[in-house]
Short mmCIF file of C-alpha atoms in Angstrom, two decimals:
data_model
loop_
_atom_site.label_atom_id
_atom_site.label_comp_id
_atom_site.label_asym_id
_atom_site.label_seq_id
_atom_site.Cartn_x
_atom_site.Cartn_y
_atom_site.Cartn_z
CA UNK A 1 23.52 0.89 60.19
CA UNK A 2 20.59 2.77 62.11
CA UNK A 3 20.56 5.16 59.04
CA UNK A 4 20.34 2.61 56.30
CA UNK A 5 16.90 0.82 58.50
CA UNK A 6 15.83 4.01 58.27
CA UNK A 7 16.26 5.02 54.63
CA UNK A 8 15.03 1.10 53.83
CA UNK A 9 11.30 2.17 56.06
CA UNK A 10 11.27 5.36 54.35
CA UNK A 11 11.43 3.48 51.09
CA UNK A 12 8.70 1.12 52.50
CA UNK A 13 6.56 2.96 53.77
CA UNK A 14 6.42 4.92 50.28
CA UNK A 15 5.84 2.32 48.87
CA UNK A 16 2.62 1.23 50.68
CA UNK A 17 1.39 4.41 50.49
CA UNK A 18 1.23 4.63 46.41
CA UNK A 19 -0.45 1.35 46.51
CA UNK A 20 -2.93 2.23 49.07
CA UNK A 21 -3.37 5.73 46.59
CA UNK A 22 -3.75 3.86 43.84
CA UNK A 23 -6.38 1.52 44.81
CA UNK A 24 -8.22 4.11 46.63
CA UNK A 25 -7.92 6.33 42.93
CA UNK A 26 -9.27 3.43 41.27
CA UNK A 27 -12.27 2.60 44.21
CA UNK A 28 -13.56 6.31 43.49
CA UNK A 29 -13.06 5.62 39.76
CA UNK A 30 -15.40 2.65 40.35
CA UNK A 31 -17.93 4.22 41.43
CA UNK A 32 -18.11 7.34 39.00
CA UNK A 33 -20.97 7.26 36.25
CA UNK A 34 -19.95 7.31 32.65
CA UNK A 35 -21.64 10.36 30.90
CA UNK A 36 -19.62 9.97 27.79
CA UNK A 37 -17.80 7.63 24.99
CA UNK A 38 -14.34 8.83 23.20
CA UNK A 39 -13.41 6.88 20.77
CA UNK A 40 -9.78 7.15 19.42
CA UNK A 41 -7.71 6.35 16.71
CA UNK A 42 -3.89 5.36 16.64
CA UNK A 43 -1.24 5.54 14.45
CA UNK A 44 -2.96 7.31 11.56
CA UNK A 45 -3.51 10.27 10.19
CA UNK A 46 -7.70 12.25 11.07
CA UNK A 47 -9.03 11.33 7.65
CA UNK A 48 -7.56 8.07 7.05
CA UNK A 49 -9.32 5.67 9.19
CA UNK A 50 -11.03 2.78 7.71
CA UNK A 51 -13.92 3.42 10.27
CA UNK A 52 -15.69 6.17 11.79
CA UNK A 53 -16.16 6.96 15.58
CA UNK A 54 -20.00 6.57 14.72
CA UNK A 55 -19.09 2.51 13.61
CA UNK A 56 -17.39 1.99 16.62
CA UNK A 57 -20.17 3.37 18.67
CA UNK A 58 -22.90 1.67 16.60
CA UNK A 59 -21.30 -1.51 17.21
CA UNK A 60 -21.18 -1.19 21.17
CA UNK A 61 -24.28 -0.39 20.80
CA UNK A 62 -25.91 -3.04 18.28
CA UNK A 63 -24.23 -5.57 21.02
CA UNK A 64 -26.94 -3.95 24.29
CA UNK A 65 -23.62 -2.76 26.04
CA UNK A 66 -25.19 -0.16 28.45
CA UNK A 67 -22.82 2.44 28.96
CA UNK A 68 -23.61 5.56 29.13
CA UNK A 69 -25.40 6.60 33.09
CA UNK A 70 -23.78 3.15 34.41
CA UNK A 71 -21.27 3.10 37.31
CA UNK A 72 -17.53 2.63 35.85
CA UNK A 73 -16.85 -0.38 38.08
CA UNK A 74 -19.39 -2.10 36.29
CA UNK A 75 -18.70 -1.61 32.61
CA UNK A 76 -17.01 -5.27 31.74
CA UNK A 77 -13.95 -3.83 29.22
CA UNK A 78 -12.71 -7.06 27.78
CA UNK A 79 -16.08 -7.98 26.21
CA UNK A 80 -16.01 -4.64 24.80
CA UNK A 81 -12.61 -5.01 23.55
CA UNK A 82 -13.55 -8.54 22.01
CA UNK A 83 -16.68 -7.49 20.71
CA UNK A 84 -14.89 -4.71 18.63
CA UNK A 85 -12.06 -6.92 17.69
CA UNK A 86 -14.04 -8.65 15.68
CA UNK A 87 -14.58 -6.00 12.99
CA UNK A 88 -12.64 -6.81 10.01
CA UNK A 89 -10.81 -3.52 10.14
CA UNK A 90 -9.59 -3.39 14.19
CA UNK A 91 -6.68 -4.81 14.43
CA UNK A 92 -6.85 -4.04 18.34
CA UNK A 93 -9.38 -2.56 20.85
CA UNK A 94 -8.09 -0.68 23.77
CA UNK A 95 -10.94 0.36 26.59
CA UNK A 96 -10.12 2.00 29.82
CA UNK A 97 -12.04 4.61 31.44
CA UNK A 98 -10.53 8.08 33.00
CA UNK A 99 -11.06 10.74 35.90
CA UNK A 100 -13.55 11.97 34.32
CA UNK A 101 -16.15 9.90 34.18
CA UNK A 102 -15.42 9.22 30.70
CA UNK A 103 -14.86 5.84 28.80
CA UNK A 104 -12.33 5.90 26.76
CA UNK A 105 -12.01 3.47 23.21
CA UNK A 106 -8.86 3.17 21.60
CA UNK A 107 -8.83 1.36 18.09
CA UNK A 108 -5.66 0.05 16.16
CA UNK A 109 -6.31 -0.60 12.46
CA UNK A 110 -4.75 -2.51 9.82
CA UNK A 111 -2.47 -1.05 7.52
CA UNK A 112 -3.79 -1.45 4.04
CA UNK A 113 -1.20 -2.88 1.45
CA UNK A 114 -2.44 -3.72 -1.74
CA UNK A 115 -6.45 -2.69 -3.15
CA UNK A 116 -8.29 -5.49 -5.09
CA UNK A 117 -10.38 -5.01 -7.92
CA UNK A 118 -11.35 -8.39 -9.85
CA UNK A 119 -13.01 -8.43 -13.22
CA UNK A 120 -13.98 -12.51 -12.69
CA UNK A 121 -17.36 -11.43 -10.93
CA UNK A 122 -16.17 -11.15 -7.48
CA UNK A 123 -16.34 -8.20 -4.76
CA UNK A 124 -13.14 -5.91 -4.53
CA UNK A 125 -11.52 -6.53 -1.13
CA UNK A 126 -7.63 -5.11 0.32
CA UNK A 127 -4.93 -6.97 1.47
CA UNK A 128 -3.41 -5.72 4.56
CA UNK A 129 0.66 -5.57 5.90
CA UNK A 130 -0.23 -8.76 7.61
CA UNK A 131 -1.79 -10.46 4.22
CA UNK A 132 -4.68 -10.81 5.68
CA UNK A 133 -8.17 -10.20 3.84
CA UNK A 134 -10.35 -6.68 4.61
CA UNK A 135 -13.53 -5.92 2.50
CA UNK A 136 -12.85 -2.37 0.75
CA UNK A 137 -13.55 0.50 3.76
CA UNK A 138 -16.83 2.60 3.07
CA UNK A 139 -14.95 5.18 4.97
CA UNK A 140 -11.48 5.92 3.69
CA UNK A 141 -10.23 4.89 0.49
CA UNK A 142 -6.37 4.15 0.66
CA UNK A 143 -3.64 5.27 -1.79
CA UNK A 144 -2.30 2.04 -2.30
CA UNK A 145 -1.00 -0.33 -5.37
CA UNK A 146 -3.86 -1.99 -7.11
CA UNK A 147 -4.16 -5.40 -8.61
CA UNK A 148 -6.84 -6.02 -11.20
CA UNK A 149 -7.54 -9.23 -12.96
CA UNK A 150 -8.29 -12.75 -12.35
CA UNK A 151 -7.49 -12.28 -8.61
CA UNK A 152 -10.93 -12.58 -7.57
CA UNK A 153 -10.49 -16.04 -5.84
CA UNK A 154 -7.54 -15.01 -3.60
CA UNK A 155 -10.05 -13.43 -0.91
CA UNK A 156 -11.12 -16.97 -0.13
CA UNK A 157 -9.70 -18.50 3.03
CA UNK A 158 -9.26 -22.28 1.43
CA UNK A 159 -7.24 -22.26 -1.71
CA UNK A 160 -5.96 -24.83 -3.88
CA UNK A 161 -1.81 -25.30 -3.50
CA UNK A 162 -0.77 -22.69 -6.54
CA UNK A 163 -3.32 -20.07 -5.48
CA UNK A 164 -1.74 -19.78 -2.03
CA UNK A 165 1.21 -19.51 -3.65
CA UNK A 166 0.42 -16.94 -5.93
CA UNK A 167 -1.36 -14.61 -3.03
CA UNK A 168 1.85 -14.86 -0.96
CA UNK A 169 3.79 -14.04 -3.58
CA UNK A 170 1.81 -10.81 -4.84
CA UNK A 171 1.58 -10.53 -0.78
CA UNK A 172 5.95 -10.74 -1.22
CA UNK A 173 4.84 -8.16 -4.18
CA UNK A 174 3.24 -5.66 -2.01
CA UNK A 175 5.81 -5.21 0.38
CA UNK A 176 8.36 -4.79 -2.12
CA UNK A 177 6.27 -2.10 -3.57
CA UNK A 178 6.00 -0.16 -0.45
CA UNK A 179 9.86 -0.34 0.71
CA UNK A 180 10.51 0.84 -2.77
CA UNK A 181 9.43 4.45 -2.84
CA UNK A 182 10.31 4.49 -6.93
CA UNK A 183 8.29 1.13 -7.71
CA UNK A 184 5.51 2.23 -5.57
CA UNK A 185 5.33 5.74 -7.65
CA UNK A 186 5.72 4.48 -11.11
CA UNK A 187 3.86 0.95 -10.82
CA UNK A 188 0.23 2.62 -11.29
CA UNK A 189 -1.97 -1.05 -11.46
CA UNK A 190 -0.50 -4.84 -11.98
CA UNK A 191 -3.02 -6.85 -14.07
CA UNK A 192 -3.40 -10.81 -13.43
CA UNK A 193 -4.43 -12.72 -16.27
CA UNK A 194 -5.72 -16.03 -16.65
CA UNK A 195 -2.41 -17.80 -16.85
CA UNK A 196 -1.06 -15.45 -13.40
CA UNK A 197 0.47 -13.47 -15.28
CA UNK A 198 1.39 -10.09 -14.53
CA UNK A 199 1.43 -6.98 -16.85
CA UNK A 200 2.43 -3.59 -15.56
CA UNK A 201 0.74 0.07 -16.16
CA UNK A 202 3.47 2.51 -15.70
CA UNK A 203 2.69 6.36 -14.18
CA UNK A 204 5.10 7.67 -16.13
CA UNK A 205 5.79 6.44 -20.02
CA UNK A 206 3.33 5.85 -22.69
CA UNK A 207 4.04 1.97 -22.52
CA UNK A 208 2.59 -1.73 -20.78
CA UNK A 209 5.34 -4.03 -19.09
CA UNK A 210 4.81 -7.69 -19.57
CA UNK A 211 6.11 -8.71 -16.10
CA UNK A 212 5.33 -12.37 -16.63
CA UNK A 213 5.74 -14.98 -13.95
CA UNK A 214 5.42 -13.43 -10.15
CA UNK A 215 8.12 -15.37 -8.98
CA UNK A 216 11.37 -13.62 -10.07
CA UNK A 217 9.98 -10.29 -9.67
CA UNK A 218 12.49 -8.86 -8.10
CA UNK A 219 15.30 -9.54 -10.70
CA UNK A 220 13.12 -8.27 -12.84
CA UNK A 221 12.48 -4.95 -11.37
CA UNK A 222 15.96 -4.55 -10.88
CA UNK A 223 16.91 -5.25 -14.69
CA UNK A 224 13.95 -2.69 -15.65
CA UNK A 225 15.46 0.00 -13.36
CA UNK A 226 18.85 -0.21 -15.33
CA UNK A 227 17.24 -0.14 -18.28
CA UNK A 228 14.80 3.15 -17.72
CA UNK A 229 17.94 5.05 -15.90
CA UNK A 230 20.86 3.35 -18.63
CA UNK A 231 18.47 2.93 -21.74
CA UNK A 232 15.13 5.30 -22.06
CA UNK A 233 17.12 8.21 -20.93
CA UNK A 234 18.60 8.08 -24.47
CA UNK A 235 15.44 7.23 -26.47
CA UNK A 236 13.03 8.95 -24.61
CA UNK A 237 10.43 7.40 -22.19
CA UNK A 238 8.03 7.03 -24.79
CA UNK A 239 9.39 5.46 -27.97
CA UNK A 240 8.10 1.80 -27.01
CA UNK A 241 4.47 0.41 -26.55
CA UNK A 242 5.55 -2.96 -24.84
CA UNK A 243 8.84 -3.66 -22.15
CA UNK A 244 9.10 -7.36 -21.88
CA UNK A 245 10.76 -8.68 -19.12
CA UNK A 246 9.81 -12.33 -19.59
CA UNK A 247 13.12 -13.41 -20.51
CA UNK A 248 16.30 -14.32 -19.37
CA UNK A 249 19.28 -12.09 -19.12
CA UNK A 250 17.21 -9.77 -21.81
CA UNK A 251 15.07 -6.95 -22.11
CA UNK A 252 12.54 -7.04 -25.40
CA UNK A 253 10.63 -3.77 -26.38
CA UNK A 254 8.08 -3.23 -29.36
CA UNK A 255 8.61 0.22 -30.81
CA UNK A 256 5.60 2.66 -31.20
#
């Protein structure tokens, strides 16, 4: 029994000590001066960041936060972190600060899905994994699917009832793209036309596909995939102009 106390104070008393460590660590920490900023990236490749280290910074600095020669214990994090989490492209903003006297920024971005270019007058703009609504990155441009066309509209936060519809779907669209390695390679840009239609510009193959309607896409794709693997690899991937998949149960082409 005696042994067991014992083993139980030992315990204790370890215990007690890492919490009287810590906060001592983190009193010292307190009172260190920051002599430099770090600003870092996760989850993507150097290269592929929407922003730069210098828009981060500018930011923390366009907003008067001293940092720089003042005492950790006085930097206020979370107004930092709130302040940079309201750039369109952080998704999150991490700030902690380390031994060194050094304040550390850690940004999480938004994964790009689908790029925007309209040709009804309006600004191009990307659609992240989220479907929510970036404007196009100065920094990094992302190889991603691109939808051109009368899609201009669709950045807009209040949209009429078939609009919404339509930007989920080609939200639906973009996802499908990007868990199909195949689609994703051979589906170069989708067009929107006035109607919402969607036509097709293939990587490989000297022809247009006339997707038609968003809604069934998938059925679509799939009859279009038995048709390049079961059909063109008889006649050749570029003896028609025009695939049409508009209709039901059938496949029409226009020959060259």
């Amino acid at each position: 029994m005696l042994a067991k106390v014992k083993i139980i104070a030992h315990w204790v008393l370890g215990f007690v000590a890492i919490i009287w460590l810590s906060a001592y660590t983190s009193s010292k920490v307190d009172d260190f001066i920051c002599k430099h900023i770090e600003v870092k990236f996760v989850g993507k490749t150097e290269g592929q960041y929407l922003l730069s280290s210098k828009d981060v910074l500018n930011t923390i600095y366009d907003n008067e936060f001293i940092i720089v020669g003042k005492q950790i214990g006085e930097i206020d994090y979370d107004s930092i972190e709130n302040c940079l989490e309201k750039l369109s492209h952080v998704k999150n903003a991490t700030v902690y600060s380390d031994y060194n006297g050094q304040l550390v920024v850690k940004i999480l971005e938004p994964q790009p899905l689908l790029r925007f270019l309209p040709s009804d007058g309006y600004s191009s703009f990307i659609m992240d994994e989220e479907g929510g609504i970036l404007p196009v990155s100065k920094n990094y441009s992302p190889s991603i699917p691109v939808i051109t066309g009368n899609v201009g509209d669709l950045a807009k936060k209040n949209l009429g009832e078939k609009r919404a519809e339509f930007k989920a779907d080609l939200f639906e669209y973009g996802l499908y793209l990007k868990e199909h390695p195949f689609w994703a390679a051979q589906i170069q840009q989708t067009n929107v036309d006035e109607k919402s239609d969607l036509q097709l510009v293939p990587r490989v193959g000297y022809h247009n596909i006339e997707l038609g309607k968003i809604r069934d896409f998938k059925k679509k794709f799939s009859k279009l995939k038995i048709f390049y693997t079961e059909g063109l690899r008889y006649t050749g991937w570029n003896k028609y102009s025009v695939i049409d998949l508009r209709y039901e149960d059938q496949i029409v082409c226009t020959k060259r």
